Structure formats: C-alpha cells, structure tokens
Amino acid sequence: MSFPFHHSLHVQYIEGLASKIDNPSSYEGAVTEHLRMSGIYWSLTALSLLVSAEDADKRMNLASGDLRSSTEDQKPSIIDFVFECFDKKSGGFGGNKMQDGHILYTLSAIQILALADALEDERFLMMKPKVISFIKSLQQKDGSFAGDQWGEIDTRFSYCALSAISICGELDSGAIDINKAAEYIVSCQNFDGGFGCHPGAESHAGQIFTCVGALSIACRLDLLKDEELLCWWLAERQCDSGGLNGRPEKQADVCYSWWILSSLCILGRVDWIRGDKLASFILKCQDEDDGGIADRPGDMADVFHTFFGIAGLSLIGVLHEQNSIVHVDESDGGEKRKNEHRMIDPIYALPTDVVRKLGLRGQIAIPRNASMTDDRLKCYDVYNNAGESKQLQM
C-alpha cells in the first residue's frame, strides 16, 4: 500500500465541518439539516477513532458546555444540542431541533451521549424512561420495529432498537421482546444467505449488518440459517478495484467497508476478503488536499464516507498494525508519525474502550478449528456453531 493515511488532514476536515454544518446556507448545512443528529455521530465517532477522548471533547466541544448556564459568548456543547432534539411528545430524539422522534436519530443521540460519557447526565436520566417507552412502543406483534409513529418497518430499526436499549442498560429489563425481535430478523434471511429490509426483500450489505448486529446483541446468532452462505455472499462483494459493493453488479463504495467488514468480523471471517486490496481502495478515496474520504476515488469527500472509511481501516487492522500505515502530520511540516488510533467495535460502532467501559453485551461466532485473533472481540460471548455459547476469558 503506497498511499499514506492523511491523519492530520482528516482531523482538520472533521473539525472544519462543525462551522459548515451549523451554517444553513452552506452545502453541508443544507444536505444534513434533516439528519443533523446522525451527522454529528459520524463526525464525532470518526474523530474519536483518530484522537483521544479528551482531545475529541476539546476539538468538538463535546460536553464542556451547559445550555442551562451558557452565556452569549459560550457556545452550547454537542450534548446540549442532543438534549434540545428530544421530542417530548413521542419520547424519542429527532434528527434536528423541532423534529419528530425517530428510532434512527434516537440511537445516534444515545451513541453520542455514550461517547461523551453522559449517559448519567441528570437531563438524560429524566428523559430515559420516556426514551425506553418510545422504543418499546415501536415493536410490532411480529417482533419487527417501526421507525416512528407512521409505521415504516425496516430491519434497520430492529438494530437501532436493540442497540439503543443495550447502551441504555435496559436489555434485560423486559422493555422489548428480544426473542420475537430475533425471530423476525431471521425471517428476513434470503435463499442467497443475505438479508433484506423485510421478508422477501432483496439482500443488501447494509441490511445484513443491521440483522447480524441485532442478532449479536440479542445473543441469538444460533438462529442464522446458513452462516457460511451468508459470509460467502459478503465476500463476493469485493470488486476488482479492491473495494466492496452493497449488491451484485454495483460499483464499489467505501461505506460498505463498514457494513460488510463488521458482519464478517462478528462472524469470524474477515480473512475471507483481501484486506490489503480493500485498504488500498479506501486510501485512494482520500482527499489529499483538504482531508476526508469519498465514496470512490475522485469524488467529493463527505463525513459519512470519512467515518466508514476510517472504521473499515480499523476493522481490517490496518490502522493498528505497528508497521503498516504511518500517518503524515501535515501540521508539523509533513512529518511521518506512528499510528495512535482507537479501535472501532464491530457491533456497536463505537470505540472499543467506550463499549468495554459500559459493559455492553454481544455475541460473536468463531468457525470450527479457528481461534480468537482480534482482541477487540474478547469481551463478547462466543457461539461456536455447535449450539454452545461461552464467555471468553479476558
């Protein structure tokens, strides 16, 4: 891999997004107005993989402010914004202020609070019962989840519900029917091994992550009908360019580095794809002038693909190998520096240190005659395809 990872440029790019997103007349502000909450989650998590938690707080004004006591000169913090997006009527969080609550943005809000170590903030503790009730109200009789009061059903929402409930520490509270949720998800598995957004829908890599991730959180990977066929379908998504696509006959796109690698990581088969070729593809998608990562080489960088590109490099271990990518520090005359990046968790899409601090649960699969090689997974139960599940010893 001859392409360097532009660490400092990416940090500067993410930092610079804040002012652009806050400006409704900017391109970034206009296109993210309806999903500002998720945009903040992508930005913050991407930065959190590149710098320490303390540095991320300082650079992003994550939790240092307090809206209740802020002055005209004091800019509200990110968590202040999150709390302003709480929809009292539904009990969920909206994509921006004054928007209806939706499960997608509710998960993003909870993930941001986890990153900020603010799940015990008194404001959230007051909202939490309503948030749990909101998520509970979205589960349907067949175990599926709607996104909001209008009733759209999608397996994405199943993952969001299980992940949000787990991060809130309510997975065993009986707030939702986990077994029914898992059974519904498995009903969406297709003959080719993949999953769609509902039963009978076309297999798609993004939906596969949401389904595998949800089953992992529910500790029901045993329900998968054909684990090897599913992983074969995922491995077949690697294109000649080295990148991954979401469906057959589609172009490679950096975001699938996350959707596919996370699923293969949970199922113990990351080595079924060529990690070196994928890393080269992701690195070619970097903006070498302004930072950020695009969907494919030559396109405009955006925060969505920047986050998933960095996450993909983490999942294949490239960012964490001592002698792999040495990032170029443009702020220090182009000096080359060793990697110092936090790992991404493949189940919760949060830094692994955050997941471990919260004690979040999950399940992974290890193929027969294989051993655990990824330290980030050692906190999870292991399903070994023989009907057994056990806790790895740390």
mmCIF file of C-alpha atoms in Angstrom:
data_model
loop_
_atom_site.group_PDB
_atom_site.id
_atom_site.type_symbol
_atom_site.label_atom_id
_atom_site.label_comp_id
_atom_site.label_asym_id
_atom_site.label_seq_id
_atom_site.Cartn_x
_atom_site.Cartn_y
_atom_site.Cartn_z
ATOM 1 C CA MET A 1 0.000 0.000 0.000
ATOM 2 C CA SER A 2 1.833 3.052 -1.253
ATOM 3 C CA PHE A 3 -0.850 5.563 -0.273
ATOM 4 C CA PRO A 4 -0.321 7.273 3.105
ATOM 5 C CA PHE A 5 -3.129 7.789 5.593
ATOM 6 C CA HIS A 6 -3.606 11.547 5.983
ATOM 7 C CA HIS A 7 -4.323 11.570 9.691
ATOM 8 C CA SER A 8 -3.952 15.279 10.370
ATOM 9 C CA LEU A 9 -5.869 16.308 7.252
ATOM 10 C CA HIS A 10 -8.786 14.128 8.318
ATOM 11 C CA VAL A 11 -8.761 15.622 11.807
ATOM 12 C CA GLN A 12 -8.779 19.134 10.328
ATOM 13 C CA TYR A 13 -11.526 18.173 7.859
ATOM 14 C CA ILE A 14 -13.787 16.853 10.623
ATOM 15 C CA GLU A 15 -13.123 19.866 12.833
ATOM 16 C CA GLY A 16 -13.952 22.196 9.946
ATOM 17 C CA LEU A 17 -17.289 20.513 9.340
ATOM 18 C CA ALA A 18 -18.760 21.964 12.535
ATOM 19 C CA SER A 19 -18.985 25.537 11.265
ATOM 20 C CA LYS A 20 -20.216 24.397 7.860
ATOM 21 C CA ILE A 21 -22.948 22.157 9.277
ATOM 22 C CA ASP A 22 -24.112 24.964 11.558
ATOM 23 C CA ASN A 23 -24.466 27.269 8.550
ATOM 24 C CA PRO A 24 -27.808 26.556 6.806
ATOM 25 C CA SER A 25 -26.631 28.358 3.667
ATOM 26 C CA SER A 26 -23.627 26.046 3.210
ATOM 27 C CA TYR A 27 -23.806 22.858 1.144
ATOM 28 C CA GLU A 28 -23.045 20.710 4.198
ATOM 29 C CA GLY A 29 -25.635 22.559 6.282
ATOM 30 C CA ALA A 30 -28.328 22.204 3.654
ATOM 31 C CA VAL A 31 -27.883 18.492 2.937
ATOM 32 C CA THR A 32 -27.639 17.479 6.610
ATOM 33 C CA GLU A 33 -30.370 19.718 8.028
ATOM 34 C CA HIS A 34 -32.843 16.841 8.396
ATOM 35 C CA LEU A 35 -30.316 14.367 9.848
ATOM 36 C CA ARG A 36 -28.036 16.620 11.859
ATOM 37 C CA MET A 37 -28.005 14.143 14.754
ATOM 38 C CA SER A 38 -26.540 11.350 12.629
ATOM 39 C CA GLY A 39 -24.100 13.778 11.005
ATOM 40 C CA ILE A 40 -22.760 14.680 14.439
ATOM 41 C CA TYR A 41 -22.474 10.995 15.364
ATOM 42 C CA TRP A 42 -20.489 10.233 12.186
ATOM 43 C CA SER A 43 -18.207 13.243 12.729
ATOM 44 C CA LEU A 44 -17.645 12.622 16.417
ATOM 45 C CA THR A 45 -17.023 8.888 16.095
ATOM 46 C CA ALA A 46 -14.648 9.361 13.165
ATOM 47 C CA LEU A 47 -12.662 11.894 15.184
ATOM 48 C CA SER A 48 -12.807 9.671 18.270
ATOM 49 C CA LEU A 49 -11.029 6.919 16.317
ATOM 50 C CA LEU A 50 -8.211 9.309 15.447
ATOM 51 C CA VAL A 51 -7.627 11.108 18.763
ATOM 52 C CA SER A 52 -8.113 10.537 22.475
ATOM 53 C CA ALA A 53 -11.446 11.080 24.194
ATOM 54 C CA GLU A 54 -10.093 14.207 25.859
ATOM 55 C CA ASP A 55 -8.822 15.614 22.567
ATOM 56 C CA ALA A 56 -12.132 14.870 20.837
ATOM 57 C CA ASP A 57 -14.001 16.748 23.584
ATOM 58 C CA LYS A 58 -11.689 19.734 23.242
ATOM 59 C CA ARG A 59 -11.849 19.847 19.443
ATOM 60 C CA MET A 60 -15.616 19.270 19.114
ATOM 61 C CA ASN A 61 -16.907 20.984 22.284
ATOM 62 C CA LEU A 62 -18.484 17.670 23.101
ATOM 63 C CA ALA A 63 -19.517 18.015 26.713
ATOM 64 C CA SER A 64 -17.790 21.069 28.107
ATOM 65 C CA GLY A 65 -20.776 23.408 27.883
ATOM 66 C CA ASP A 66 -24.100 23.521 29.707
ATOM 67 C CA LEU A 67 -27.049 25.082 27.893
ATOM 68 C CA ARG A 68 -28.777 25.967 31.135
ATOM 69 C CA SER A 69 -25.932 28.219 32.279
ATOM 70 C CA SER A 70 -24.400 29.280 28.951
ATOM 71 C CA THR A 71 -23.721 32.908 28.186
ATOM 72 C CA GLU A 72 -23.806 34.710 24.858
ATOM 73 C CA ASP A 73 -20.077 34.062 24.461
ATOM 74 C CA GLN A 74 -20.317 30.398 25.403
ATOM 75 C CA LYS A 75 -21.208 28.045 22.598
ATOM 76 C CA PRO A 76 -23.537 25.207 23.660
ATOM 77 C CA SER A 77 -21.869 21.802 23.664
ATOM 78 C CA ILE A 78 -22.822 18.883 21.456
ATOM 79 C CA ILE A 79 -24.715 17.165 24.252
ATOM 80 C CA ASP A 80 -26.658 20.376 24.836
ATOM 81 C CA PHE A 81 -27.749 20.139 21.200
ATOM 82 C CA VAL A 82 -28.674 16.481 21.666
ATOM 83 C CA PHE A 83 -30.965 17.304 24.566
ATOM 84 C CA GLU A 84 -32.581 20.101 22.558
ATOM 85 C CA CYS A 85 -33.556 17.499 19.955
ATOM 86 C CA PHE A 86 -35.560 15.446 22.447
ATOM 87 C CA ASP A 87 -39.179 15.195 21.296
ATOM 88 C CA LYS A 88 -41.287 15.295 24.457
ATOM 89 C CA LYS A 89 -44.398 14.209 22.590
ATOM 90 C CA SER A 90 -43.006 10.898 21.286
ATOM 91 C CA GLY A 91 -40.218 10.287 23.778
ATOM 92 C CA GLY A 92 -37.592 9.882 21.049
ATOM 93 C CA PHE A 93 -34.936 12.107 19.557
ATOM 94 C CA GLY A 94 -35.321 13.887 16.242
ATOM 95 C CA GLY A 95 -32.745 14.463 13.535
ATOM 96 C CA ASN A 96 -32.644 18.145 14.460
ATOM 97 C CA LYS A 97 -34.390 20.585 16.759
ATOM 98 C CA MET A 98 -38.176 20.738 16.470
ATOM 99 C CA GLN A 99 -38.363 17.421 14.613
ATOM 100 C CA ASP A 100 -40.397 14.322 15.464
ATOM 101 C CA GLY A 101 -38.699 11.498 17.295
ATOM 102 C CA HIS A 102 -37.367 8.628 15.174
ATOM 103 C CA ILE A 103 -35.523 5.443 16.123
ATOM 104 C CA LEU A 104 -32.607 6.249 13.775
ATOM 105 C CA TYR A 105 -31.836 9.553 15.473
ATOM 106 C CA THR A 106 -32.636 8.179 18.907
ATOM 107 C CA LEU A 107 -29.816 5.663 18.507
ATOM 108 C CA SER A 108 -27.465 8.362 17.193
ATOM 109 C CA ALA A 109 -28.307 10.555 20.192
ATOM 110 C CA ILE A 110 -27.640 7.716 22.640
ATOM 111 C CA GLN A 111 -24.365 6.857 20.891
ATOM 112 C CA ILE A 112 -23.267 10.496 21.174
ATOM 113 C CA LEU A 113 -24.111 10.501 24.882
ATOM 114 C CA ALA A 114 -22.085 7.299 25.292
ATOM 115 C CA LEU A 115 -19.116 8.919 23.551
ATOM 116 C CA ALA A 116 -19.477 11.943 25.836
ATOM 117 C CA ASP A 117 -19.741 9.741 28.947
ATOM 118 C CA ALA A 118 -23.055 11.499 29.548
ATOM 119 C CA LEU A 119 -25.489 8.610 29.952
ATOM 120 C CA GLU A 120 -25.663 9.531 33.656
ATOM 121 C CA ASP A 121 -26.318 13.209 32.937
ATOM 122 C CA GLU A 122 -29.337 14.210 35.027
ATOM 123 C CA ARG A 123 -31.069 15.556 31.929
ATOM 124 C CA PHE A 124 -30.869 12.193 30.199
ATOM 125 C CA LEU A 125 -31.863 10.313 33.340
ATOM 126 C CA MET A 126 -35.080 12.358 33.366
ATOM 127 C CA MET A 127 -35.698 11.570 29.688
ATOM 128 C CA LYS A 128 -34.643 7.926 29.809
ATOM 129 C CA PRO A 129 -37.981 6.358 30.895
ATOM 130 C CA LYS A 130 -39.725 8.140 28.019
ATOM 131 C CA VAL A 131 -36.994 7.065 25.596
ATOM 132 C CA ILE A 132 -37.368 3.414 26.637
ATOM 133 C CA SER A 133 -41.164 3.688 26.342
ATOM 134 C CA PHE A 134 -40.760 5.199 22.875
ATOM 135 C CA ILE A 135 -38.613 2.297 21.706
ATOM 136 C CA LYS A 136 -40.978 -0.223 23.290
ATOM 137 C CA SER A 137 -43.956 1.362 21.522
ATOM 138 C CA LEU A 138 -42.310 0.787 18.133
ATOM 139 C CA GLN A 139 -42.166 -3.017 18.435
ATOM 140 C CA GLN A 140 -44.889 -4.740 16.443
ATOM 141 C CA LYS A 141 -46.700 -8.005 17.208
ATOM 142 C CA ASP A 142 -44.440 -9.957 14.823
ATOM 143 C CA GLY A 143 -41.313 -8.677 16.608
ATOM 144 C CA SER A 144 -40.363 -6.079 13.987
ATOM 145 C CA PHE A 145 -39.854 -2.397 14.722
ATOM 146 C CA ALA A 146 -41.295 0.713 13.125
ATOM 147 C CA GLY A 147 -39.114 3.783 12.781
ATOM 148 C CA ASP A 148 -41.661 6.184 14.236
ATOM 149 C CA GLN A 149 -45.392 6.708 14.698
ATOM 150 C CA TRP A 150 -46.003 6.471 10.945
ATOM 151 C CA GLY A 151 -45.234 2.760 10.894
ATOM 152 C CA GLU A 152 -42.474 2.135 8.327
ATOM 153 C CA ILE A 153 -40.945 -1.292 9.046
ATOM 154 C CA ASP A 154 -37.281 -1.974 8.329
ATOM 155 C CA THR A 155 -34.633 -4.279 9.789
ATOM 156 C CA ARG A 156 -32.503 -1.157 10.315
ATOM 157 C CA PHE A 157 -34.959 -0.189 13.022
ATOM 158 C CA SER A 158 -34.598 -3.581 14.722
ATOM 159 C CA TYR A 159 -30.876 -2.997 15.082
ATOM 160 C CA CYS A 160 -31.392 0.570 16.275
ATOM 161 C CA ALA A 161 -33.855 -0.560 18.928
ATOM 162 C CA LEU A 162 -31.674 -3.371 20.283
ATOM 163 C CA SER A 163 -28.506 -1.270 20.212
ATOM 164 C CA ALA A 164 -30.163 1.712 21.918
ATOM 165 C CA ILE A 165 -31.765 -0.447 24.601
ATOM 166 C CA SER A 166 -28.439 -2.185 25.241
ATOM 167 C CA ILE A 167 -26.427 1.045 25.514
ATOM 168 C CA CYS A 168 -29.053 2.339 27.959
ATOM 169 C CA GLY A 169 -28.516 -0.759 30.087
ATOM 170 C CA GLU A 170 -32.100 -1.971 29.662
ATOM 171 C CA LEU A 171 -31.603 -5.098 27.551
ATOM 172 C CA ASP A 172 -32.725 -7.423 30.351
ATOM 173 C CA SER A 173 -35.480 -5.154 31.673
ATOM 174 C CA GLY A 174 -38.221 -6.698 29.540
ATOM 175 C CA ALA A 175 -38.830 -3.400 27.763
ATOM 176 C CA ILE A 176 -38.811 -5.211 24.420
ATOM 177 C CA ASP A 177 -39.371 -8.824 23.412
ATOM 178 C CA ILE A 178 -35.863 -9.841 22.375
ATOM 179 C CA ASN A 179 -36.763 -13.349 21.219
ATOM 180 C CA LYS A 180 -39.558 -12.088 18.975
ATOM 181 C CA ALA A 181 -37.239 -9.424 17.608
ATOM 182 C CA ALA A 182 -34.649 -12.069 16.757
ATOM 183 C CA GLU A 183 -37.203 -14.387 15.153
ATOM 184 C CA TYR A 184 -38.477 -11.578 12.941
ATOM 185 C CA ILE A 185 -34.953 -10.717 11.827
ATOM 186 C CA VAL A 186 -34.256 -14.312 10.812
ATOM 187 C CA SER A 187 -37.477 -14.339 8.779
ATOM 188 C CA CYS A 188 -35.815 -11.703 6.583
ATOM 189 C CA GLN A 189 -32.937 -14.019 5.580
ATOM 190 C CA ASN A 190 -32.999 -14.967 1.900
ATOM 191 C CA PHE A 191 -32.111 -18.070 -0.108
ATOM 192 C CA ASP A 192 -28.743 -16.493 -1.021
ATOM 193 C CA GLY A 193 -27.830 -16.143 2.642
ATOM 194 C CA GLY A 194 -28.302 -12.373 2.799
ATOM 195 C CA PHE A 195 -30.919 -10.196 4.490
ATOM 196 C CA GLY A 196 -33.326 -7.569 3.220
ATOM 197 C CA CYS A 197 -35.237 -4.746 4.888
ATOM 198 C CA HIS A 198 -38.254 -7.036 5.384
ATOM 199 C CA PRO A 199 -39.184 -10.646 4.478
ATOM 200 C CA GLY A 200 -38.701 -11.273 0.758
ATOM 201 C CA ALA A 201 -36.779 -8.047 0.109
ATOM 202 C CA GLU A 202 -33.520 -8.080 -1.861
ATOM 203 C CA SER A 203 -30.350 -8.899 0.033
ATOM 204 C CA HIS A 204 -28.249 -5.829 0.752
ATOM 205 C CA ALA A 205 -24.957 -5.467 2.624
ATOM 206 C CA GLY A 206 -26.253 -2.645 4.811
ATOM 207 C CA GLN A 207 -29.276 -4.664 5.894
ATOM 208 C CA ILE A 208 -27.045 -7.648 6.589
ATOM 209 C CA PHE A 209 -25.063 -5.654 9.141
ATOM 210 C CA THR A 210 -28.210 -4.482 10.892
ATOM 211 C CA CYS A 211 -29.521 -8.039 11.084
ATOM 212 C CA VAL A 212 -26.261 -9.702 12.123
ATOM 213 C CA GLY A 213 -25.559 -6.876 14.574
ATOM 214 C CA ALA A 214 -29.023 -7.152 16.106
ATOM 215 C CA LEU A 215 -28.737 -10.943 16.464
ATOM 216 C CA SER A 216 -25.326 -10.440 18.062
ATOM 217 C CA ILE A 217 -26.733 -8.031 20.652
ATOM 218 C CA ALA A 218 -29.617 -10.439 21.286
ATOM 219 C CA CYS A 219 -27.083 -13.308 21.587
ATOM 220 C CA ARG A 220 -29.058 -15.290 19.004
ATOM 221 C CA LEU A 221 -26.526 -15.965 16.238
ATOM 222 C CA ASP A 222 -27.670 -19.574 16.551
ATOM 223 C CA LEU A 223 -30.761 -18.601 14.557
ATOM 224 C CA LEU A 224 -28.772 -17.907 11.377
ATOM 225 C CA LYS A 225 -29.883 -20.391 8.743
ATOM 226 C CA ASP A 226 -26.622 -20.735 6.799
ATOM 227 C CA GLU A 227 -23.717 -18.819 8.254
ATOM 228 C CA GLU A 228 -21.187 -19.842 5.597
ATOM 229 C CA LEU A 229 -23.506 -18.979 2.707
ATOM 230 C CA LEU A 230 -24.077 -15.552 4.254
ATOM 231 C CA CYS A 231 -20.325 -14.941 4.589
ATOM 232 C CA TRP A 232 -19.774 -16.162 1.015
ATOM 233 C CA TRP A 233 -22.332 -13.606 -0.209
ATOM 234 C CA LEU A 234 -20.484 -10.886 1.695
ATOM 235 C CA ALA A 235 -17.062 -11.972 0.408
ATOM 236 C CA GLU A 236 -18.400 -11.906 -3.165
ATOM 237 C CA ARG A 237 -18.958 -8.168 -2.795
ATOM 238 C CA GLN A 238 -15.255 -7.443 -3.304
ATOM 239 C CA CYS A 239 -14.682 -5.881 -6.719
ATOM 240 C CA ASP A 240 -11.595 -5.821 -8.958
ATOM 241 C CA SER A 241 -10.751 -2.391 -7.523
ATOM 242 C CA GLY A 242 -10.431 -3.955 -4.074
ATOM 243 C CA GLY A 243 -13.462 -2.046 -2.800
ATOM 244 C CA LEU A 244 -16.739 -3.602 -1.720
ATOM 245 C CA ASN A 245 -20.211 -3.116 -3.178
ATOM 246 C CA GLY A 246 -23.584 -3.476 -1.493
ATOM 247 C CA ARG A 247 -25.275 -5.691 -4.084
ATOM 248 C CA PRO A 248 -24.227 -7.664 -7.185
ATOM 249 C CA GLU A 249 -23.364 -5.595 -10.288
ATOM 250 C CA LYS A 250 -22.955 -2.353 -8.333
ATOM 251 C CA GLN A 251 -19.879 -0.126 -8.046
ATOM 252 C CA ALA A 252 -17.621 -0.358 -5.036
ATOM 253 C CA ASP A 253 -18.310 2.204 -2.320
ATOM 254 C CA VAL A 254 -16.210 2.998 0.758
ATOM 255 C CA CYS A 255 -19.199 2.812 3.125
ATOM 256 C CA TYR A 256 -19.505 -0.944 2.537
ATOM 257 C CA SER A 257 -16.085 -1.315 4.119
ATOM 258 C CA TRP A 258 -18.032 -0.955 7.361
ATOM 259 C CA TRP A 259 -21.283 -2.749 6.553
ATOM 260 C CA ILE A 260 -19.506 -5.851 5.244
ATOM 261 C CA LEU A 261 -16.412 -5.978 7.448
ATOM 262 C CA SER A 262 -18.442 -5.538 10.643
ATOM 263 C CA SER A 263 -20.610 -8.535 9.744
ATOM 264 C CA LEU A 264 -17.596 -10.662 8.785
ATOM 265 C CA CYS A 265 -15.853 -9.595 11.990
ATOM 266 C CA ILE A 266 -18.816 -10.687 14.123
ATOM 267 C CA LEU A 267 -18.942 -13.986 12.215
ATOM 268 C CA GLY A 268 -15.184 -14.590 12.411
ATOM 269 C CA ARG A 269 -14.409 -14.423 8.694
ATOM 270 C CA VAL A 270 -12.735 -11.087 7.981
ATOM 271 C CA ASP A 271 -9.967 -13.048 6.244
ATOM 272 C CA TRP A 272 -12.430 -14.071 3.511
ATOM 273 C CA ILE A 273 -11.698 -10.801 1.742
ATOM 274 C CA ARG A 274 -8.404 -9.265 0.616
ATOM 275 C CA GLY A 275 -7.739 -6.709 3.315
ATOM 276 C CA ASP A 276 -4.702 -5.248 1.537
ATOM 277 C CA LYS A 277 -6.684 -4.544 -1.637
ATOM 278 C CA LEU A 278 -9.545 -3.020 0.334
ATOM 279 C CA ALA A 279 -7.168 -0.793 2.295
ATOM 280 C CA SER A 280 -5.620 0.458 -0.947
ATOM 281 C CA PHE A 281 -9.079 1.276 -2.316
ATOM 282 C CA ILE A 282 -10.048 3.243 0.802
ATOM 283 C CA LEU A 283 -6.770 5.166 0.825
ATOM 284 C CA LYS A 284 -7.217 6.110 -2.844
ATOM 285 C CA CYS A 285 -10.536 7.707 -1.882
ATOM 286 C CA GLN A 286 -8.881 10.255 0.419
ATOM 287 C CA ASP A 287 -8.890 13.945 -0.454
ATOM 288 C CA GLU A 288 -5.171 14.648 -0.363
ATOM 289 C CA ASP A 289 -5.687 18.424 -0.276
ATOM 290 C CA ASP A 290 -8.463 19.044 2.235
ATOM 291 C CA GLY A 291 -8.889 15.729 4.041
ATOM 292 C CA GLY A 292 -11.922 13.480 4.246
ATOM 293 C CA ILE A 293 -12.785 10.312 2.354
ATOM 294 C CA ALA A 294 -15.158 9.961 -0.603
ATOM 295 C CA ASP A 295 -17.314 7.057 -1.756
ATOM 296 C CA ARG A 296 -14.814 6.232 -4.518
ATOM 297 C CA PRO A 297 -11.610 7.741 -5.976
ATOM 298 C CA GLY A 298 -12.020 11.196 -7.477
ATOM 299 C CA ASP A 299 -15.352 12.016 -5.839
ATOM 300 C CA MET A 300 -16.076 14.673 -3.213
ATOM 301 C CA ALA A 301 -15.347 13.697 0.378
ATOM 302 C CA ASP A 302 -18.147 13.703 2.951
ATOM 303 C CA VAL A 303 -18.421 12.877 6.631
ATOM 304 C CA PHE A 304 -20.482 9.694 6.072
ATOM 305 C CA HIS A 305 -17.776 8.034 3.959
ATOM 306 C CA THR A 306 -14.989 9.520 6.073
ATOM 307 C CA PHE A 307 -16.344 7.755 9.144
ATOM 308 C CA PHE A 308 -16.998 4.428 7.437
ATOM 309 C CA GLY A 309 -13.659 4.527 5.608
ATOM 310 C CA ILE A 310 -11.752 5.048 8.859
ATOM 311 C CA ALA A 311 -13.889 2.367 10.534
ATOM 312 C CA GLY A 312 -13.112 -0.049 7.703
ATOM 313 C CA LEU A 313 -9.373 0.531 8.054
ATOM 314 C CA SER A 314 -9.752 -0.178 11.759
ATOM 315 C CA LEU A 315 -11.687 -3.420 11.261
ATOM 316 C CA ILE A 316 -9.057 -4.922 8.970
ATOM 317 C CA GLY A 317 -6.400 -3.851 11.472
ATOM 318 C CA VAL A 318 -4.506 -1.542 9.140
ATOM 319 C CA LEU A 319 -4.711 1.460 11.470
ATOM 320 C CA HIS A 320 -3.449 -0.568 14.392
ATOM 321 C CA GLU A 321 -0.536 -2.507 12.924
ATOM 322 C CA GLN A 322 2.703 -1.059 14.218
ATOM 323 C CA ASN A 323 4.450 -1.053 10.852
ATOM 324 C CA SER A 324 1.517 -0.627 8.451
ATOM 325 C CA ILE A 325 0.318 2.906 7.729
ATOM 326 C CA VAL A 326 2.416 5.734 9.110
ATOM 327 C CA HIS A 327 0.273 8.843 9.007
ATOM 328 C CA VAL A 328 1.614 12.114 7.657
ATOM 329 C CA ASP A 329 1.291 15.047 10.074
ATOM 330 C CA GLU A 330 0.680 17.997 7.751
ATOM 331 C CA SER A 331 0.523 20.364 10.739
ATOM 332 C CA ASP A 332 4.150 19.588 11.523
ATOM 333 C CA GLY A 333 5.799 20.020 8.136
ATOM 334 C CA GLY A 334 4.671 16.676 6.757
ATOM 335 C CA GLU A 335 6.475 14.696 9.425
ATOM 336 C CA LYS A 336 5.659 11.000 9.481
ATOM 337 C CA ARG A 337 4.235 9.693 12.748
ATOM 338 C CA LYS A 338 3.305 6.272 14.067
ATOM 339 C CA ASN A 339 -0.318 5.215 14.413
ATOM 340 C CA GLU A 340 -2.135 6.016 17.638
ATOM 341 C CA HIS A 341 -5.734 5.192 16.779
ATOM 342 C CA ARG A 342 -8.592 3.840 18.892
ATOM 343 C CA MET A 343 -10.316 0.666 17.691
ATOM 344 C CA ILE A 344 -13.905 0.530 16.433
ATOM 345 C CA ASP A 345 -16.287 -2.061 17.865
ATOM 346 C CA PRO A 346 -17.986 -4.046 15.050
ATOM 347 C CA ILE A 347 -21.279 -4.488 16.903
ATOM 348 C CA TYR A 348 -21.971 -1.053 18.385
ATOM 349 C CA ALA A 349 -19.962 1.212 16.024
ATOM 350 C CA LEU A 350 -18.318 2.930 18.994
ATOM 351 C CA PRO A 351 -14.678 2.941 20.151
ATOM 352 C CA THR A 352 -13.918 -0.323 21.929
ATOM 353 C CA ASP A 353 -12.878 1.438 25.137
ATOM 354 C CA VAL A 354 -16.347 3.015 25.353
ATOM 355 C CA VAL A 355 -18.050 -0.357 24.797
ATOM 356 C CA ARG A 356 -15.953 -2.034 27.476
ATOM 357 C CA LYS A 357 -16.490 0.775 29.967
ATOM 358 C CA LEU A 358 -20.260 0.382 29.540
ATOM 359 C CA GLY A 359 -20.014 -3.405 29.755
ATOM 360 C CA LEU A 360 -22.149 -3.890 26.643
ATOM 361 C CA ARG A 361 -23.047 -7.433 25.711
ATOM 362 C CA GLY A 362 -22.897 -9.206 22.393
ATOM 363 C CA GLN A 363 -22.127 -12.495 20.706
ATOM 364 C CA ILE A 364 -19.602 -13.438 18.062
ATOM 365 C CA ALA A 365 -19.024 -16.599 16.055
ATOM 366 C CA ILE A 366 -15.738 -18.442 15.691
ATOM 367 C CA PRO A 367 -15.583 -21.060 12.903
ATOM 368 C CA ARG A 368 -14.686 -24.618 13.848
ATOM 369 C CA ASN A 369 -10.977 -25.199 14.411
ATOM 370 C CA ALA A 370 -10.354 -21.436 14.441
ATOM 371 C CA SER A 371 -9.081 -19.300 17.299
ATOM 372 C CA MET A 372 -9.733 -15.756 18.503
ATOM 373 C CA THR A 373 -7.293 -13.365 16.821
ATOM 374 C CA ASP A 374 -8.958 -9.969 17.345
ATOM 375 C CA ASP A 375 -8.555 -8.576 20.849
ATOM 376 C CA ARG A 376 -11.471 -6.175 20.417
ATOM 377 C CA LEU A 377 -13.876 -9.146 20.488
ATOM 378 C CA LYS A 378 -12.686 -10.806 23.675
ATOM 379 C CA CYS A 379 -15.360 -9.143 25.806
ATOM 380 C CA TYR A 380 -18.156 -10.984 23.975
ATOM 381 C CA ASP A 381 -19.780 -14.404 24.248
ATOM 382 C CA VAL A 382 -18.710 -16.883 21.594
ATOM 383 C CA TYR A 383 -21.127 -19.021 19.607
ATOM 384 C CA ASN A 384 -19.201 -21.955 18.157
ATOM 385 C CA ASN A 385 -21.738 -23.413 15.686
ATOM 386 C CA ALA A 386 -22.268 -26.414 17.927
ATOM 387 C CA GLY A 387 -25.087 -24.890 19.902
ATOM 388 C CA GLU A 388 -22.724 -23.695 22.619
ATOM 389 C CA SER A 389 -22.104 -20.159 23.828
ATOM 390 C CA LYS A 390 -19.383 -19.250 26.294
ATOM 391 C CA GLN A 391 -17.666 -16.167 27.677
ATOM 392 C CA LEU A 392 -14.054 -15.661 26.636
ATOM 393 C CA GLN A 393 -11.592 -15.244 29.473
ATOM 394 C CA MET A 394 -10.016 -11.795 29.409
#
